[in-house]
Structures are given as structure tokens and as C-alpha cells.
Tab-separated table of C-alpha atoms in Angstrom:
chain	number	residue	atom	x	y	z
X	1	SER	CA	98.536	15.620	7.422
X	2	CYS	CA	95.864	12.952	7.310
X	3	SER	CA	92.210	13.782	6.906
X	4	CYS	CA	90.426	12.873	10.106
X	5	THR	CA	86.685	13.089	10.773
X	6	CYS	CA	86.806	11.675	14.243
X	7	SER	CA	84.905	13.498	16.916
X	8	ARG	CA	87.073	13.962	19.949
X	9	LYS	CA	85.884	12.575	23.227
X	10	ARG	CA	83.379	15.047	24.589
X	11	SER	CA	84.747	17.173	27.391
X	12	ILE	CA	82.883	16.783	30.660
X	13	ALA	CA	81.907	19.985	32.333
X	14	SER	CA	83.924	20.634	35.422
X	15	ALA	CA	82.154	21.020	38.737
X	16	THR	CA	84.788	23.450	40.034
X	17	GLU	CA	82.448	26.440	40.010
X	18	THR	CA	79.708	24.391	41.656
X	19	SER	CA	82.053	23.313	44.459
X	20	ARG	CA	82.809	26.954	45.250
X	21	SER	CA	79.153	27.667	45.935
X	22	PRO	CA	77.918	27.254	49.520
X	23	ASP	CA	75.030	25.181	48.095
X	24	PHE	CA	77.280	22.763	46.279
X	25	ALA	CA	75.912	19.793	48.268
X	26	GLN	CA	72.400	20.313	46.935
X	27	PRO	CA	71.341	18.156	43.944
X	28	LEU	CA	71.568	20.058	40.668
X	29	SER	CA	68.257	20.604	38.879
X	30	PRO	CA	68.450	19.321	35.322
X	31	PRO	CA	67.421	21.679	32.537
X	32	MET	CA	63.711	21.413	31.826
X	33	SER	CA	64.313	19.987	28.325
X	34	LEU	CA	66.452	17.170	29.721
X	35	ARG	CA	64.118	16.538	32.628
X	36	THR	CA	61.141	16.399	30.292
X	37	ALA	CA	62.927	14.048	27.884
X	38	LEU	CA	63.762	11.664	30.708
X	39	GLU	CA	60.384	11.789	32.436
X	40	GLU	CA	58.439	11.259	29.195
X	41	ARG	CA	60.346	8.051	28.676
X	42	GLY	CA	60.320	6.895	32.268
X	43	MET	CA	64.131	7.144	32.389
X	44	ASP	CA	64.607	9.876	35.013
X	45	GLY	CA	65.849	7.344	37.578
X	46	VAL	CA	69.212	7.363	35.820
X	47	LEU	CA	70.122	10.583	37.660
X	48	SER	CA	69.650	9.101	41.148
X	49	VAL	CA	72.913	7.140	40.968
X	50	ALA	CA	74.814	10.236	39.927
X	51	ARG	CA	73.268	12.339	42.727
X	52	GLN	CA	74.411	9.782	45.277
X	53	ALA	CA	77.943	10.032	43.901
X	54	GLY	CA	78.062	13.836	44.229
X	55	PRO	CA	77.725	17.086	42.262
X	56	ALA	CA	80.629	16.364	39.909
X	57	ALA	CA	79.199	13.034	38.790
X	58	GLU	CA	75.726	14.535	38.374
X	59	ALA	CA	77.031	17.410	36.251
X	60	ALA	CA	79.050	15.015	34.112
X	61	LEU	CA	76.093	12.661	33.544
X	62	LYS	CA	73.821	15.556	32.618
X	63	ALA	CA	76.346	16.732	30.054
X	64	ASP	CA	76.480	13.218	28.641
X	65	LEU	CA	72.686	12.929	28.529
X	66	GLU	CA	72.294	16.310	26.851
X	67	SER	CA	74.441	15.075	23.955
X	68	ALA	CA	72.216	12.026	23.384
X	69	ASP	CA	70.421	11.603	20.071
X	70	TRP	CA	66.861	11.195	21.383
X	71	ILE	CA	65.390	10.272	18.016
X	72	MET	CA	67.867	7.435	17.699
X	73	LEU	CA	67.296	6.490	21.312
X	74	ASP	CA	63.552	6.155	20.665
X	75	ARG	CA	64.308	3.873	17.699
X	76	GLN	CA	66.493	1.707	19.920
X	77	ARG	CA	63.749	1.428	22.537
X	78	ARG	CA	61.079	0.567	19.926
X	79	ALA	CA	63.331	-2.192	18.612
X	80	LEU	CA	63.676	-3.585	22.125
X	81	GLU	CA	59.880	-3.540	22.567
X	82	LYS	CA	59.413	-5.588	19.428
X	83	GLY	CA	61.637	-8.321	20.778
X	84	GLU	CA	63.111	-11.108	18.681
X	85	PRO	CA	61.636	-11.305	15.162
X	86	LYS	CA	59.369	-14.229	14.559
X	87	GLY	CA	60.389	-16.953	12.136
X	88	ALA	CA	59.639	-16.172	8.507
X	89	GLY	CA	59.216	-19.804	7.496
X	90	LYS	CA	61.526	-22.407	6.085
X	91	ILE	CA	64.881	-21.193	4.808
X	92	GLN	CA	65.843	-22.511	1.388
X	93	PRO	CA	69.426	-22.701	0.137
X	94	PRO	CA	70.281	-20.072	-2.480
X	95	GLU	CA	70.858	-20.897	-6.115
X	96	VAL	CA	74.455	-21.912	-6.704
X	97	LYS	CA	76.216	-19.592	-9.092
X	98	PRO	CA	79.415	-20.319	-11.039
X	99	ALA	CA	82.600	-19.279	-9.296
X	100	SER	CA	83.888	-15.831	-10.221
X	101	THR	CA	87.005	-17.485	-11.623
X	102	SER	CA	85.047	-19.820	-13.953
X	103	GLY	CA	85.428	-17.592	-16.989
X	104	ALA	CA	81.655	-17.354	-17.571
X	105	PRO	CA	80.673	-14.464	-19.904
X	106	GLU	CA	78.722	-12.640	-17.184
X	107	ASN	CA	81.734	-12.831	-14.879
X	108	ALA	CA	84.007	-11.369	-17.565
X	109	ALA	CA	81.582	-8.495	-18.114
X	110	ALA	CA	81.353	-7.755	-14.397
X	111	GLU	CA	85.140	-7.839	-14.083
X	112	GLU	CA	85.592	-5.410	-16.934
X	113	ALA	CA	82.988	-3.070	-15.438
X	114	GLY	CA	84.977	-3.114	-12.209
X	115	TRP	CA	88.252	-2.297	-13.927
X	116	ALA	CA	86.565	0.503	-15.888
X	117	ALA	CA	85.269	2.043	-12.683
X	118	LEU	CA	88.736	1.849	-11.136
X	119	ARG	CA	90.378	3.520	-14.134
X	120	LYS	CA	87.825	6.345	-14.078
X	121	GLY	CA	88.512	7.082	-10.398
X	122	ARG	CA	85.013	6.116	-9.304
X	123	VAL	CA	86.139	3.683	-6.625
X	124	ALA	CA	87.479	4.083	-3.078
X	125	ILE	CA	88.521	1.369	-0.652
X	126	ALA	CA	86.667	1.296	2.680
X	127	THR	CA	88.013	-0.746	5.604
X	128	VAL	CA	86.057	-1.231	8.835
X	129	ALA	CA	88.784	-1.325	11.483
X	130	GLY	CA	87.352	-0.106	14.771
X	131	GLY	CA	88.333	-3.118	16.838
X	132	GLN	CA	91.213	-3.833	19.187
X	133	ALA	CA	93.279	-7.040	19.057
X	134	SER	CA	93.210	-7.569	22.850
X	135	ARG	CA	91.571	-10.992	22.458
X	136	LEU	CA	94.581	-12.000	20.374
X	137	GLY	CA	96.929	-10.963	23.174
X	138	PHE	CA	98.038	-7.895	21.205
X	139	GLN	CA	97.862	-4.323	22.420
X	140	GLY	CA	96.809	-2.186	19.494
X	141	PRO	CA	94.394	-1.909	16.596
X	142	LYS	CA	93.356	-5.255	15.116
X	143	GLY	CA	94.612	-4.164	11.688
X	144	ALA	CA	98.106	-3.728	13.158
X	145	TYR	CA	98.306	-7.333	14.374
X	146	PRO	CA	101.244	-9.135	12.694
X	147	LEU	CA	99.827	-11.846	10.448
X	148	GLY	CA	102.692	-12.549	8.037
X	149	SER	CA	104.241	-15.920	8.728
X	150	VAL	CA	107.730	-14.747	7.697
X	151	GLY	CA	107.999	-10.968	7.932
X	152	GLY	CA	105.221	-10.344	10.420
X	153	SER	CA	103.293	-8.120	8.039
X	154	SER	CA	100.140	-6.612	9.502
X	155	LEU	CA	96.746	-6.672	7.834
X	156	PHE	CA	97.050	-2.908	7.228
X	157	GLN	CA	100.393	-3.490	5.480
X	158	MET	CA	98.972	-6.257	3.282
X	159	MET	CA	96.004	-4.117	2.276
X	160	ALA	CA	98.269	-1.146	1.571
X	161	GLY	CA	100.271	-3.337	-0.790
X	162	GLN	CA	97.135	-4.408	-2.608
X	163	ILE	CA	95.984	-0.817	-2.975
X	164	ALA	CA	99.402	0.254	-4.277
X	165	ARG	CA	99.212	-2.564	-6.878
X	166	LEU	CA	95.725	-1.486	-7.999
X	167	ARG	CA	96.906	2.103	-8.326
X	168	ALA	CA	99.797	0.964	-10.502
X	169	LEU	CA	97.496	-1.125	-12.735
X	170	THR	CA	94.824	1.549	-13.192
X	171	GLY	CA	96.601	4.859	-12.780
X	172	ALA	CA	93.835	5.946	-10.416
X	173	ALA	CA	94.275	7.651	-7.014
X	174	LEU	CA	92.081	5.055	-5.276
X	175	PRO	CA	91.498	6.717	-1.884
X	176	TRP	CA	91.571	4.500	1.180
X	177	ILE	CA	89.022	5.264	3.921
X	178	ILE	CA	89.619	3.515	7.250
X	179	GLN	CA	86.880	3.492	9.848
X	180	THR	CA	88.345	3.529	13.323
X	181	GLY	CA	86.677	3.394	16.732
X	182	PRO	CA	86.804	5.807	19.688
X	183	GLY	CA	89.148	3.408	21.458
X	184	ASN	CA	91.702	3.086	18.665
X	185	HIS	CA	91.437	6.175	16.466
X	186	GLU	CA	94.500	8.056	17.622
X	187	GLU	CA	96.545	4.887	17.780
X	188	THR	CA	95.583	3.911	14.218
X	189	VAL	CA	96.433	7.364	12.815
X	190	GLU	CA	99.789	7.293	14.598
X	191	TYR	CA	100.445	3.762	13.332
X	192	PHE	CA	100.113	4.894	9.730
X	193	ALA	CA	102.030	8.144	10.284
X	194	ARG	CA	105.021	6.233	11.771
X	195	ARG	CA	105.090	4.069	8.648
X	196	SER	CA	104.708	6.987	6.211
X	197	PHE	CA	101.311	5.600	5.174
X	198	TYR	CA	103.119	2.731	3.440
X	199	GLY	CA	104.033	5.041	0.605
X	200	LEU	CA	100.400	5.704	-0.378
X	201	GLY	CA	100.494	9.355	0.586
X	202	SER	CA	98.804	10.917	3.606
X	203	ARG	CA	96.353	12.858	1.431
X	204	THR	CA	94.828	9.671	0.005
X	205	VAL	CA	94.458	7.782	3.306
X	206	HIS	CA	91.504	9.031	5.345
X	207	PHE	CA	90.253	8.102	8.800
X	208	ALA	CA	86.606	8.211	9.899
X	209	CYS	CA	85.880	7.573	13.568
X	210	GLN	CA	82.886	5.369	14.338
X	211	GLY	CA	80.227	6.829	16.568
X	212	THR	CA	78.639	5.291	19.611
X	213	LEU	CA	75.138	4.802	21.007
X	214	PRO	CA	74.051	4.557	24.652
X	215	ALA	CA	73.652	0.948	25.778
X	216	LEU	CA	70.240	0.007	27.101
X	217	THR	CA	68.894	-2.721	29.355
X	218	PRO	CA	66.265	-5.150	27.962
X	219	GLU	CA	63.709	-2.835	29.613
X	220	GLY	CA	65.009	0.176	27.668
X	221	GLN	CA	66.812	1.915	30.543
X	222	PHE	CA	70.256	3.491	30.381
X	223	LEU	CA	73.325	1.546	31.468
X	224	LEU	CA	76.099	3.483	33.194
X	225	ALA	CA	79.824	3.052	32.778
X	226	SER	CA	80.273	5.088	35.967
X	227	PRO	CA	77.987	7.298	38.036
X	228	GLY	CA	78.888	10.194	35.775
X	229	ALA	CA	78.930	8.562	32.342
X	230	LEU	CA	76.666	6.536	30.070
X	231	PHE	CA	77.874	3.133	28.933
X	232	ARG	CA	78.183	3.251	25.160
X	233	ASN	CA	78.595	0.740	22.338
X	234	PRO	CA	79.807	1.280	18.753
X	235	ASP	CA	76.953	2.159	16.420
X	236	GLY	CA	77.614	-0.706	14.020
X	237	HIS	CA	78.645	-0.866	10.379
X	238	GLY	CA	75.771	1.460	9.495
X	239	GLY	CA	77.540	4.158	11.434
X	240	PHE	CA	80.272	4.211	8.788
X	241	TYR	CA	78.161	6.456	6.570
X	242	ARG	CA	77.474	8.874	9.408
X	243	ALA	CA	81.180	8.971	10.241
X	244	LEU	CA	81.977	9.959	6.649
X	245	ARG	CA	80.124	13.241	7.118
């Protein structure tokens, strides 16, 4: 079976027990820690929309808020307060270096260092593949989109072939780590499983699911996907390292 570090979608607490209570129509009081966290940041208005939608929505939103990373949230809000960075002056073109295929001595040394690292098993392949191909008119992970002009090979298939070739040349295991997203993780894992991992072996192909962060308005307030759920965005390429944990 494949190694998967994806966090499953958090389960939202059911309001069944609340609805059995005769006081189920009363607004739920948030835990003091959550209330304090919201009030200190001037964000407690986010609960008013959920209260209007009913006890189930309020309970679901509280569960979502309680899972928030408040330290990261504060960093997001500070970045918003800073605004757009000011210009750092005139931008100069970089120094032009010889092409890597020019045969320059420094290029040859760098290439040999790379091959040595491969042979010693010090290298893994990491692919950022959390996107969907919906804008291409294709339902599925972007890496599964058929690109081959003749056989319709997908990007995943092409990369698998390259990795297999490198393994044959170096004798190294060369693990392949694929970062997925919450919206395509299961689909990506199933895609590889149906194709027997393109012969690479399920134990050497690993999947790390990208995390998300709550989306904020320019004023630093929460955006909602629904009355009972925060609107979230992927946490960027930097989240790859967190997903590896």
C-alpha cells in the first residue's frame, strides 16, 4: 500500500444532541479560549452569520475555528497590514551564464556531483501536483491530463518513465514524493494504484497532502465558504515541507 501523509477532511461535530435539547434554539456559547481568541483580534463577528443559520451551522463553524493555527493566522494578518512591498530600486538583468549543455568545466563538475548523489541514494524526486485540470476541460488531477500527442501519455506517466530510467542508470531506489491537494488527493492515489504505480513499486511512491489556510479579507477578517465553514486556500509551495511530516 502507498504511504500517505494526507490529513483527512476534518469531521464536523454533529448537532444531533443539541437538537434533542429543549434549548436547542438558543445560540451556543463558544468556549472561552475561542471567544477570547476571536475578541482579541476583533474577529468575533464571524459567528453571527452561523448563528443566523442555526445551531448546526454554529457548531460546525466553531469546530472549524478551533482547529485554526492562530500563530499562522497572526502572521497572515501582519502581512496584510504591511500591504504591498515598496519598490527596492531599479532591477538589473542577471549575469548571463553558459548553458548547462556548453561543456564548461564547472558544468561537468556539477553534473558529476549530481550523478554521485543519485548513485549514493541521497536524492528523491518531489513533484508539486495539488491542482485540478478543470481549466483544461479535464476532470481529474492536472498530472493525469493526457499530453502525449500520439499515445495520450499523462504528465505523471512521462515523469514515471524518467524516474525509471534514472533508477536503471544509477541503481538507486530514487523515491518519488508527490504533493497532492485536499481536492485531488484520493483521486491521485487511486490513479496510480489503477496503473500499478507505473512499475515503480508502491513502496517508493509517496503522497503528501498539502495543507490549507483560512482565507482572509483585505481587512484581515475570515471569509466563509458557507455559514458553517471557513473558506480555505492551499498553503502554498512552502506547505510541502509541513506535509512531509
